[in-house]
PDB file of C-alpha atoms in Angstrom:
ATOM      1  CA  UNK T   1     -45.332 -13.272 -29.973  1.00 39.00           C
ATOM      2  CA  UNK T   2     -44.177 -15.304 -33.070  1.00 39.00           C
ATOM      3  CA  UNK T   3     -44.103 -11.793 -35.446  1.00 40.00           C
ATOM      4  CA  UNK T   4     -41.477 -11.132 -32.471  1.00 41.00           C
ATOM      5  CA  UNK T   5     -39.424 -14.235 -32.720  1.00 40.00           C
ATOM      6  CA  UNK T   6     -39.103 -14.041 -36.355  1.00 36.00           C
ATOM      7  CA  UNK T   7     -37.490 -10.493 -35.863  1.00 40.00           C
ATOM      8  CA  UNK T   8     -35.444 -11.187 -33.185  1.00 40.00           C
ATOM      9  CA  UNK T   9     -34.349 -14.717 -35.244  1.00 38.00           C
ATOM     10  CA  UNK T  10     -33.508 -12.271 -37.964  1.00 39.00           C
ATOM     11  CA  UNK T  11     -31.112  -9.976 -36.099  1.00 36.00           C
ATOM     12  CA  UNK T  12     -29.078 -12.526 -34.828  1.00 35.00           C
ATOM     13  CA  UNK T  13     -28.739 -14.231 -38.474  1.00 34.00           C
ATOM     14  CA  UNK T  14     -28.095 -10.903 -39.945  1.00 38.00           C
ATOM     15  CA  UNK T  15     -25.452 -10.491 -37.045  1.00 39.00           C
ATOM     16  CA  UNK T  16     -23.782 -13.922 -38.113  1.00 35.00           C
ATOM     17  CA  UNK T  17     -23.655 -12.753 -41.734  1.00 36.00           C
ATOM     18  CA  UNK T  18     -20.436 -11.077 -41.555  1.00 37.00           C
ATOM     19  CA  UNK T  19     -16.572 -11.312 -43.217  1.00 41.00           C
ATOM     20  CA  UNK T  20     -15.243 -12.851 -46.327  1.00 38.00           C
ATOM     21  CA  UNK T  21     -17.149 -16.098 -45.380  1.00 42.00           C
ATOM     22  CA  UNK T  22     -20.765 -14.741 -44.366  1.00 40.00           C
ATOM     23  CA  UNK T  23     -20.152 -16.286 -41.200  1.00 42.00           C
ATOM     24  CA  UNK T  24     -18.765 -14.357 -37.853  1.00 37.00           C
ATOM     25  CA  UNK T  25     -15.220 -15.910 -36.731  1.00 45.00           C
ATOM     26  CA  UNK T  26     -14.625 -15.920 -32.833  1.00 62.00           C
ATOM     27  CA  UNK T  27     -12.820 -12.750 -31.592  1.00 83.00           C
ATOM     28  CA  UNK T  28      -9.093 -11.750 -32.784  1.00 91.00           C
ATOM     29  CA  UNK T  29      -6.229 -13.181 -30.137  1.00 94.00           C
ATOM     30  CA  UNK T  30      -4.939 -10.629 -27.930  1.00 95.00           C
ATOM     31  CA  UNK T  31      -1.207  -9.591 -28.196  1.00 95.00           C
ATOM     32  CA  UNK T  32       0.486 -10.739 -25.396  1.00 97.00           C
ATOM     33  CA  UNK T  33       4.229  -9.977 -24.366  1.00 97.00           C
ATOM     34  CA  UNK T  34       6.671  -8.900 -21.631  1.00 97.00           C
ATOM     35  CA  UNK T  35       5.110  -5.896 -20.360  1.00 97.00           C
ATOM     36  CA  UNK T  36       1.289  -6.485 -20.934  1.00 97.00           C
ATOM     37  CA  UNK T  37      -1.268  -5.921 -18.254  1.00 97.00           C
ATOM     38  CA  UNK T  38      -3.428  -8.548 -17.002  1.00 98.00           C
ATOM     39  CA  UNK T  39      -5.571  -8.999 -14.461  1.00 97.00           C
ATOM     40  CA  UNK T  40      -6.334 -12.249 -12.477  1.00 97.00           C
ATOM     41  CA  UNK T  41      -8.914 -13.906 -10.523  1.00 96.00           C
ATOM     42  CA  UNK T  42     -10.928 -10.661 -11.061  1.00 93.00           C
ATOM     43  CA  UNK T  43      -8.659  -9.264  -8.359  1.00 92.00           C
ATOM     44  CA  UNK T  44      -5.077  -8.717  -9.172  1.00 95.00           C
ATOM     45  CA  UNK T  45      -3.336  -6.368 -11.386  1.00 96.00           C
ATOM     46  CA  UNK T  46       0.053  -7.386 -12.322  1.00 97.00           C
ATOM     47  CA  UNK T  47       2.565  -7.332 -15.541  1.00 98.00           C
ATOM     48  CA  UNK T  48       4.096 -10.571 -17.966  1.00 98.00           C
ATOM     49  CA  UNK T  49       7.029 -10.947 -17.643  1.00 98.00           C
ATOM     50  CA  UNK T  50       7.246 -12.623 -20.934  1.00 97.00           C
ATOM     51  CA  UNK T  51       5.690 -15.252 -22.998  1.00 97.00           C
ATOM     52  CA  UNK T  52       6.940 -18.097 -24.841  1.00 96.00           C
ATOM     53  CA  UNK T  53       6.704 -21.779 -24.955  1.00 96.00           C
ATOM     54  CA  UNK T  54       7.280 -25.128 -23.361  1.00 96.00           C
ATOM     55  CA  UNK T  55       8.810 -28.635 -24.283  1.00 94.00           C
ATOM     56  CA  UNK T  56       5.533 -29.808 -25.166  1.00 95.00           C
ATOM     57  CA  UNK T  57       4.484 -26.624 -27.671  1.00 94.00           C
ATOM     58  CA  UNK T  58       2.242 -25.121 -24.953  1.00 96.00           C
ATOM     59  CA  UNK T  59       1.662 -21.250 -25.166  1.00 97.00           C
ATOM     60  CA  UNK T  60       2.870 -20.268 -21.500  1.00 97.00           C
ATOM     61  CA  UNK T  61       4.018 -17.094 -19.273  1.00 98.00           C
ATOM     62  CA  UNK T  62       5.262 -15.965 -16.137  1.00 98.00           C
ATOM     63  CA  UNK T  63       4.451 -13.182 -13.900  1.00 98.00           C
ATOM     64  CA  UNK T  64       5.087 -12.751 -10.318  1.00 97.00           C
ATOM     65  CA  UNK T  65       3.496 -15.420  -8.019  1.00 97.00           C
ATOM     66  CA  UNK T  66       1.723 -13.068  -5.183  1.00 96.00           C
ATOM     67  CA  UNK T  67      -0.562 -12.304  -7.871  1.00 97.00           C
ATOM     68  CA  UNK T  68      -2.473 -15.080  -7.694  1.00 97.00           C
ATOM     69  CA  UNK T  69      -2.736 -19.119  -7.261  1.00 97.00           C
ATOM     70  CA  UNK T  70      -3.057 -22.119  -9.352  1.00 97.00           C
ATOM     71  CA  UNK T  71      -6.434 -22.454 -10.934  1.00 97.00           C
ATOM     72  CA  UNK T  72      -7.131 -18.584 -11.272  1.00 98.00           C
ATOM     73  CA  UNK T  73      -7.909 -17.294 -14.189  1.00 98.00           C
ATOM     74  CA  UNK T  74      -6.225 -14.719 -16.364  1.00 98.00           C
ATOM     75  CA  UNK T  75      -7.620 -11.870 -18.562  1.00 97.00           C
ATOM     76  CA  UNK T  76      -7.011  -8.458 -20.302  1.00 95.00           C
ATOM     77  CA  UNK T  77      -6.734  -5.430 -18.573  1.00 94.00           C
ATOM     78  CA  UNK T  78      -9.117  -4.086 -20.634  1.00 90.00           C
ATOM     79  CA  UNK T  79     -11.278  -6.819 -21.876  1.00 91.00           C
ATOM     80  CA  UNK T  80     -11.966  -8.441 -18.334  1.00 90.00           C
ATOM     81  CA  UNK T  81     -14.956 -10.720 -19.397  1.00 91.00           C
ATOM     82  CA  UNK T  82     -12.530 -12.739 -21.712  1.00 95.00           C
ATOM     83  CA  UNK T  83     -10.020 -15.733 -19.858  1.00 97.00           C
ATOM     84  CA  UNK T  84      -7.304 -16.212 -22.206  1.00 97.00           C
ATOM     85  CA  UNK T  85      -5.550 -18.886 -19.750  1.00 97.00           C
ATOM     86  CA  UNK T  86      -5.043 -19.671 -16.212  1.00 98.00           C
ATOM     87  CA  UNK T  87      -2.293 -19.858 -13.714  1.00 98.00           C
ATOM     88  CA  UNK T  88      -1.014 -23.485 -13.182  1.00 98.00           C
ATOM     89  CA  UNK T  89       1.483 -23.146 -10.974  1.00 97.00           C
ATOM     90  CA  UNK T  90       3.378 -20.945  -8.469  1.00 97.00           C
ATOM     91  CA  UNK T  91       7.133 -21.534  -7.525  1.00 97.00           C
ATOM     92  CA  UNK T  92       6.503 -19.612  -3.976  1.00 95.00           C
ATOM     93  CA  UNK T  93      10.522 -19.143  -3.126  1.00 94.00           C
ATOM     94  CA  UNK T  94      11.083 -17.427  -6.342  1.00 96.00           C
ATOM     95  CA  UNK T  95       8.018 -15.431  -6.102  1.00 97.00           C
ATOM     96  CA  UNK T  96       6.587 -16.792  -9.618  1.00 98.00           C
ATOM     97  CA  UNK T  97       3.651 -17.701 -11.595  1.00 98.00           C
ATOM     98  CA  UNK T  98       3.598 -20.195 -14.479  1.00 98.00           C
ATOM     99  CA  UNK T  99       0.402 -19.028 -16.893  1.00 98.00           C
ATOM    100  CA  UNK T 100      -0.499 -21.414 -19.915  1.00 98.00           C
ATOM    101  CA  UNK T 101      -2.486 -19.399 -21.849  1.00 97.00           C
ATOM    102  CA  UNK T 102      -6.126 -20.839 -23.752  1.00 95.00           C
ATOM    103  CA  UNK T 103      -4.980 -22.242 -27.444  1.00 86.00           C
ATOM    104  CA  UNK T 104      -6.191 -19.324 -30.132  1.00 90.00           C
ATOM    105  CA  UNK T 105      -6.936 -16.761 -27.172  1.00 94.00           C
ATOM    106  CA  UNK T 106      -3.313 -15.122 -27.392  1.00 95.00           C
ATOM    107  CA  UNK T 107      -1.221 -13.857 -29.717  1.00 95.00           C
ATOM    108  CA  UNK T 108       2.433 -13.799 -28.609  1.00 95.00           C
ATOM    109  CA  UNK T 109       4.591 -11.157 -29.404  1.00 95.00           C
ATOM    110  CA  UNK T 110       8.180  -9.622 -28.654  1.00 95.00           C
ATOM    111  CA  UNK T 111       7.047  -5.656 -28.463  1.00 96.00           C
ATOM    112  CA  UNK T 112       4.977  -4.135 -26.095  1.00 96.00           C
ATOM    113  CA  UNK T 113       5.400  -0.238 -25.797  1.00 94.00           C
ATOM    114  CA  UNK T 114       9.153   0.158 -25.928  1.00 93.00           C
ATOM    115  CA  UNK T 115      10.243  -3.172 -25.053  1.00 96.00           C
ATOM    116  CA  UNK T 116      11.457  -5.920 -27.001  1.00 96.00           C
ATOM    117  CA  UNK T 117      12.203  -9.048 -25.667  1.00 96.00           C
ATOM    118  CA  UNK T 118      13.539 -12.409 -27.905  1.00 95.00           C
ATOM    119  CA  UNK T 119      15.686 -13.942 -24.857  1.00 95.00           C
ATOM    120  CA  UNK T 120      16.319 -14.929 -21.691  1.00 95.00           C
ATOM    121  CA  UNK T 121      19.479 -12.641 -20.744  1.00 94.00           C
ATOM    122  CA  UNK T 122      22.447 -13.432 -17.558  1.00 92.00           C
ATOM    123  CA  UNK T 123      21.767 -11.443 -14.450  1.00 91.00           C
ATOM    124  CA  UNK T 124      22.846  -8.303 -14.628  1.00 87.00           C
ATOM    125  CA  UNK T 125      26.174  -7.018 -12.557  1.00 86.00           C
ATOM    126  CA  UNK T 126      26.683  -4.070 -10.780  1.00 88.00           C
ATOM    127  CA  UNK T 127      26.113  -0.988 -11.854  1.00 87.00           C
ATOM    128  CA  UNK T 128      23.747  -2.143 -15.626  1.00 91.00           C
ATOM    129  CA  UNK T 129      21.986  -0.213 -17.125  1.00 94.00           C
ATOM    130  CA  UNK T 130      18.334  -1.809 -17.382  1.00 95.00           C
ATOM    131  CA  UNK T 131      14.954  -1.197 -17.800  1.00 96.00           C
ATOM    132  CA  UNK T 132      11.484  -2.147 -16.914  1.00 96.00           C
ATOM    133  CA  UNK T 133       8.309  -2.476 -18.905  1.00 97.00           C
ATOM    134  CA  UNK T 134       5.367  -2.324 -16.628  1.00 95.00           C
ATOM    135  CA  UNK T 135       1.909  -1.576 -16.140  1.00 95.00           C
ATOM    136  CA  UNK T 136       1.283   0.983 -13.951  1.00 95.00           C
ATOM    137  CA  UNK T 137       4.964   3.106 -14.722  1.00 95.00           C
ATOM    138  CA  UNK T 138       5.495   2.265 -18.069  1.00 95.00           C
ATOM    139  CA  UNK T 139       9.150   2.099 -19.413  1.00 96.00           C
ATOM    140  CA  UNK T 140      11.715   3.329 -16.327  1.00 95.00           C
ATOM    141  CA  UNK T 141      15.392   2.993 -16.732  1.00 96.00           C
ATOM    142  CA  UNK T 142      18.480   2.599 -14.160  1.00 94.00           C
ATOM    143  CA  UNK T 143      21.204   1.287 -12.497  1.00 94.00           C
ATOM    144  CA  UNK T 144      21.936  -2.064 -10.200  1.00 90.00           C
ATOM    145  CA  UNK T 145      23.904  -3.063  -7.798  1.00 85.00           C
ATOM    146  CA  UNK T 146      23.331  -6.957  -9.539  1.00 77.00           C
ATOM    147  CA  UNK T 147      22.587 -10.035  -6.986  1.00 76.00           C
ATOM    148  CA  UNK T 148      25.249  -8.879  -4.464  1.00 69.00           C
ATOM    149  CA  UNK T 149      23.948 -10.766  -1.375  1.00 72.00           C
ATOM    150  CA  UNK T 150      24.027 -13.981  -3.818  1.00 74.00           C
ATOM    151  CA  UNK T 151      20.101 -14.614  -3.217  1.00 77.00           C
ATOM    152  CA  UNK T 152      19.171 -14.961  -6.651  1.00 87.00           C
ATOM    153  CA  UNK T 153      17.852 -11.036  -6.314  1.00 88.00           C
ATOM    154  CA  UNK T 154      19.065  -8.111  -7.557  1.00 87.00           C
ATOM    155  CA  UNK T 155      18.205  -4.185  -6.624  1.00 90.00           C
ATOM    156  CA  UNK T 156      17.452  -1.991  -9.270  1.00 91.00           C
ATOM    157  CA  UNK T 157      16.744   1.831  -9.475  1.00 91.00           C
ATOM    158  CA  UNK T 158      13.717   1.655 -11.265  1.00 94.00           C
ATOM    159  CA  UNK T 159      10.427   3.704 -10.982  1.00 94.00           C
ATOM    160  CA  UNK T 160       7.808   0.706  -9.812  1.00 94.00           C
ATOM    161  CA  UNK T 161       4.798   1.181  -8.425  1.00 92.00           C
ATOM    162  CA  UNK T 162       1.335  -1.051  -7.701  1.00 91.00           C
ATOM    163  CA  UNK T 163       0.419  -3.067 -10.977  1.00 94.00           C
ATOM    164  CA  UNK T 164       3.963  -3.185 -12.174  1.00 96.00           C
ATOM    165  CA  UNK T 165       4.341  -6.844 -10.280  1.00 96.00           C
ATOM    166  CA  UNK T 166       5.828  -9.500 -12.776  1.00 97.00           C
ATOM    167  CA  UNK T 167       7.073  -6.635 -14.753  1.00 97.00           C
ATOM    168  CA  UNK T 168      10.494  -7.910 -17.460  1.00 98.00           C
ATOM    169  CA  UNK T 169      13.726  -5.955 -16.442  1.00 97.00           C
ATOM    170  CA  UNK T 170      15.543  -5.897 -19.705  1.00 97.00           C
ATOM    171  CA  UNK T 171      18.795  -4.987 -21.101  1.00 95.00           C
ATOM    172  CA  UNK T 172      18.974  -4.744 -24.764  1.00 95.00           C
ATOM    173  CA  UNK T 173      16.107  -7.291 -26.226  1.00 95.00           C
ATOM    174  CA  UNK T 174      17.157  -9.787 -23.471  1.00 96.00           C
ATOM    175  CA  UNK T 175      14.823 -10.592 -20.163  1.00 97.00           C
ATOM    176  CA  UNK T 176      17.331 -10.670 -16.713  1.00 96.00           C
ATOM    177  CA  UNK T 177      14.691 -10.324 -14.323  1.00 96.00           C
ATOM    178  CA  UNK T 178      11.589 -10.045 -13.038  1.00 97.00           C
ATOM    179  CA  UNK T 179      10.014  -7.274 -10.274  1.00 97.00           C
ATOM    180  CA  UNK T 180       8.398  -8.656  -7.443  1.00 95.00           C
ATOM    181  CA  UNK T 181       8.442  -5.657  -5.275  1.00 92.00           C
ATOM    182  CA  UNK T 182       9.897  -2.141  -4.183  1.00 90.00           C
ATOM    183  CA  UNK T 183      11.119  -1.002  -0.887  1.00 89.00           C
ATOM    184  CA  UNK T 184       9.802   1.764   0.713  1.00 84.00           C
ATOM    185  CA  UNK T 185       7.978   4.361  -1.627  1.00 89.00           C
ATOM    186  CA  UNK T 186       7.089   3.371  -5.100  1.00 87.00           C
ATOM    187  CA  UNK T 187       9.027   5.437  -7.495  1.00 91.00           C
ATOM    188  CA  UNK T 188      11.769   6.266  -4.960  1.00 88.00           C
ATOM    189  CA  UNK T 189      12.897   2.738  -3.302  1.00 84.00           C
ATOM    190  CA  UNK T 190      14.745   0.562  -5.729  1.00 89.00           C
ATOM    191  CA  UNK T 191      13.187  -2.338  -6.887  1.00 92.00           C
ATOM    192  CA  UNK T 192      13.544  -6.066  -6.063  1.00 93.00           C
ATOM    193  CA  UNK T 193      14.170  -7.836  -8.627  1.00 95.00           C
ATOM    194  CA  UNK T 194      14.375 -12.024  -9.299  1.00 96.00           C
ATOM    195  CA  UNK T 195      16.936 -12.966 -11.685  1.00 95.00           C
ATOM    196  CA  UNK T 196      15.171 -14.746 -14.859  1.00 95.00           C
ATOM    197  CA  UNK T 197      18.230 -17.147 -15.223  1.00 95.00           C
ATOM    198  CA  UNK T 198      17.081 -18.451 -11.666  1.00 95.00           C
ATOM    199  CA  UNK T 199      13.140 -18.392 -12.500  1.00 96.00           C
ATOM    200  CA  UNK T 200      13.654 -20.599 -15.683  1.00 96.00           C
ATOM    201  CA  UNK T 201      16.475 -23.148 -13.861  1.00 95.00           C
ATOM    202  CA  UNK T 202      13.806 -23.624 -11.337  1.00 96.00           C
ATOM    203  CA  UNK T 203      10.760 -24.098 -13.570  1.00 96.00           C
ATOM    204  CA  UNK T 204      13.063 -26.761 -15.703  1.00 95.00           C
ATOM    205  CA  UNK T 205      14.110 -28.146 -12.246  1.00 95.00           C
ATOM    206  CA  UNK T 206      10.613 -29.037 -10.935  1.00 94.00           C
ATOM    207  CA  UNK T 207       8.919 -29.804 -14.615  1.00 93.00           C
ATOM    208  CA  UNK T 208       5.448 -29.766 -15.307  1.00 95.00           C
ATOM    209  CA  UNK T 209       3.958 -26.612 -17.338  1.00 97.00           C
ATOM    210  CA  UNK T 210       6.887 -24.361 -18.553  1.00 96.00           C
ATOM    211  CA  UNK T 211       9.852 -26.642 -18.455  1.00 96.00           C
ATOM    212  CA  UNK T 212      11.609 -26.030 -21.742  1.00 95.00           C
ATOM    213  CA  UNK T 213      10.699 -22.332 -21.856  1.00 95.00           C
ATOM    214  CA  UNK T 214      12.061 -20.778 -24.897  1.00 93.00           C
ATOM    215  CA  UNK T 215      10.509 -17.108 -25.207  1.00 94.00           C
ATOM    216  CA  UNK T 216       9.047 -15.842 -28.724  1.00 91.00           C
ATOM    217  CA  UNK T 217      12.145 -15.274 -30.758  1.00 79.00           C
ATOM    218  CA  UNK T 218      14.430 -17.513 -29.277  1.00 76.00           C
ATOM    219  CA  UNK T 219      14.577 -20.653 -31.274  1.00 70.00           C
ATOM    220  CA  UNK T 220      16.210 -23.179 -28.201  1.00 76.00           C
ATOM    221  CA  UNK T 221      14.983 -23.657 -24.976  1.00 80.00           C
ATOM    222  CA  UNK T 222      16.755 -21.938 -21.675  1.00 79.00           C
ATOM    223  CA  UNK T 223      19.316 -24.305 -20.318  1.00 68.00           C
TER     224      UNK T 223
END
């Protein structure tokens, strides 16, 4: 028994004796962006919408809000034993989830696939050109008709499908919206998307986790 403790005491030193330093550092943060997939509560697949921070320097997100509820926690599509941050909030009439993300778990960034996002953009008007970034469809481009019922909504011919829920609508490098849904088929009903002017005055409005958002690359926070 103790010739077997000794061995098994020297694999795990010999598995600490690693890097510059001899000593193993915790894992690498993920990259994290508008347009990454995460799952949550060990139930949900959904998109970020984008990533950024708050008035008091936390690391935060959004997403759509059926996705989950406060408390749950959120983690890599791909890496699903690993929380990298919770939701904290949902703002249930704009269909939206505030995520603050675990200090050193995440790595913020402005790319993911072919979309770059450094700002929160107006909503768009009819007949944009815009894109989406999600999960499930990748990067789909179309047209709008823009918020034309005034509900803070906007219809969008974009390919969405199951997974793509939080997904950023884009134009240029600037955020205008988020998907929460599709009507009828996926792919072939336009999408529904919530304006991301709307989502950020709301999240300022009510305070708490969020207010202040600034995504990464925009240097002021979102009036």
């Amino acid at each position: 028994m103790r010739a077997r403790h000794v061995a098994a005491s020297a694999l795990v030193l010999a598995g600490l004796v690693v890097g510059s330093g001899g000593i193993a550092s915790a894992a690498d943060p993920v990259p994290v962006g508008g347009g990454s997939p995460v799952v949550i509560a060990d139930r949900s697949i959904c998109t970020v919408t984008v990533v950024g921070t708050d008035d008091a320097g936390r690391s935060v997100g959004l997403t759509a809000g059926h996705c989950g509820d406060p408390g749950d926690a959120v983690t890599p599509e791909f890496e699903r034993d690993r929380v990298i941050g919770h939701i904290v909030r949902v703002l249930p009439d704009y269909d939206t989830a505030v995520i603050e993300f675990d200090a050193g778990e995440t790595l913020p960034v402005t790319t993911i696939g072919e979309t770059t996002i450094t700002r929160v953009g107006a909503p768009p008007s009819f007949a944009d050109a815009v894109c989406k970034q999600g999960r499930s469809t990748g990067r789909t481009c179309g047209l709008t008709v823009g918020d034309v019922l005034g509900t803070q909504q906007a219809f969008s011919a974009l390919c969405v499908g199951q997974g793509d829920s939080g997904a950023p609508v884009v134009e240029g490098d600037a955020v205008i919206g988020m998907v929460n849904a599709y009507l009828g088929v996926p792919c072939v009903g336009p999408a529904v998307v919530t304006t991301m002017e709307s989502i950020v005055h709301e999240v300022n409005r009510t305070g708490g986790t969020g207010a202040g958002f600034r995504p990464v690359g925009q240097a002021v926070p979102v009036s």
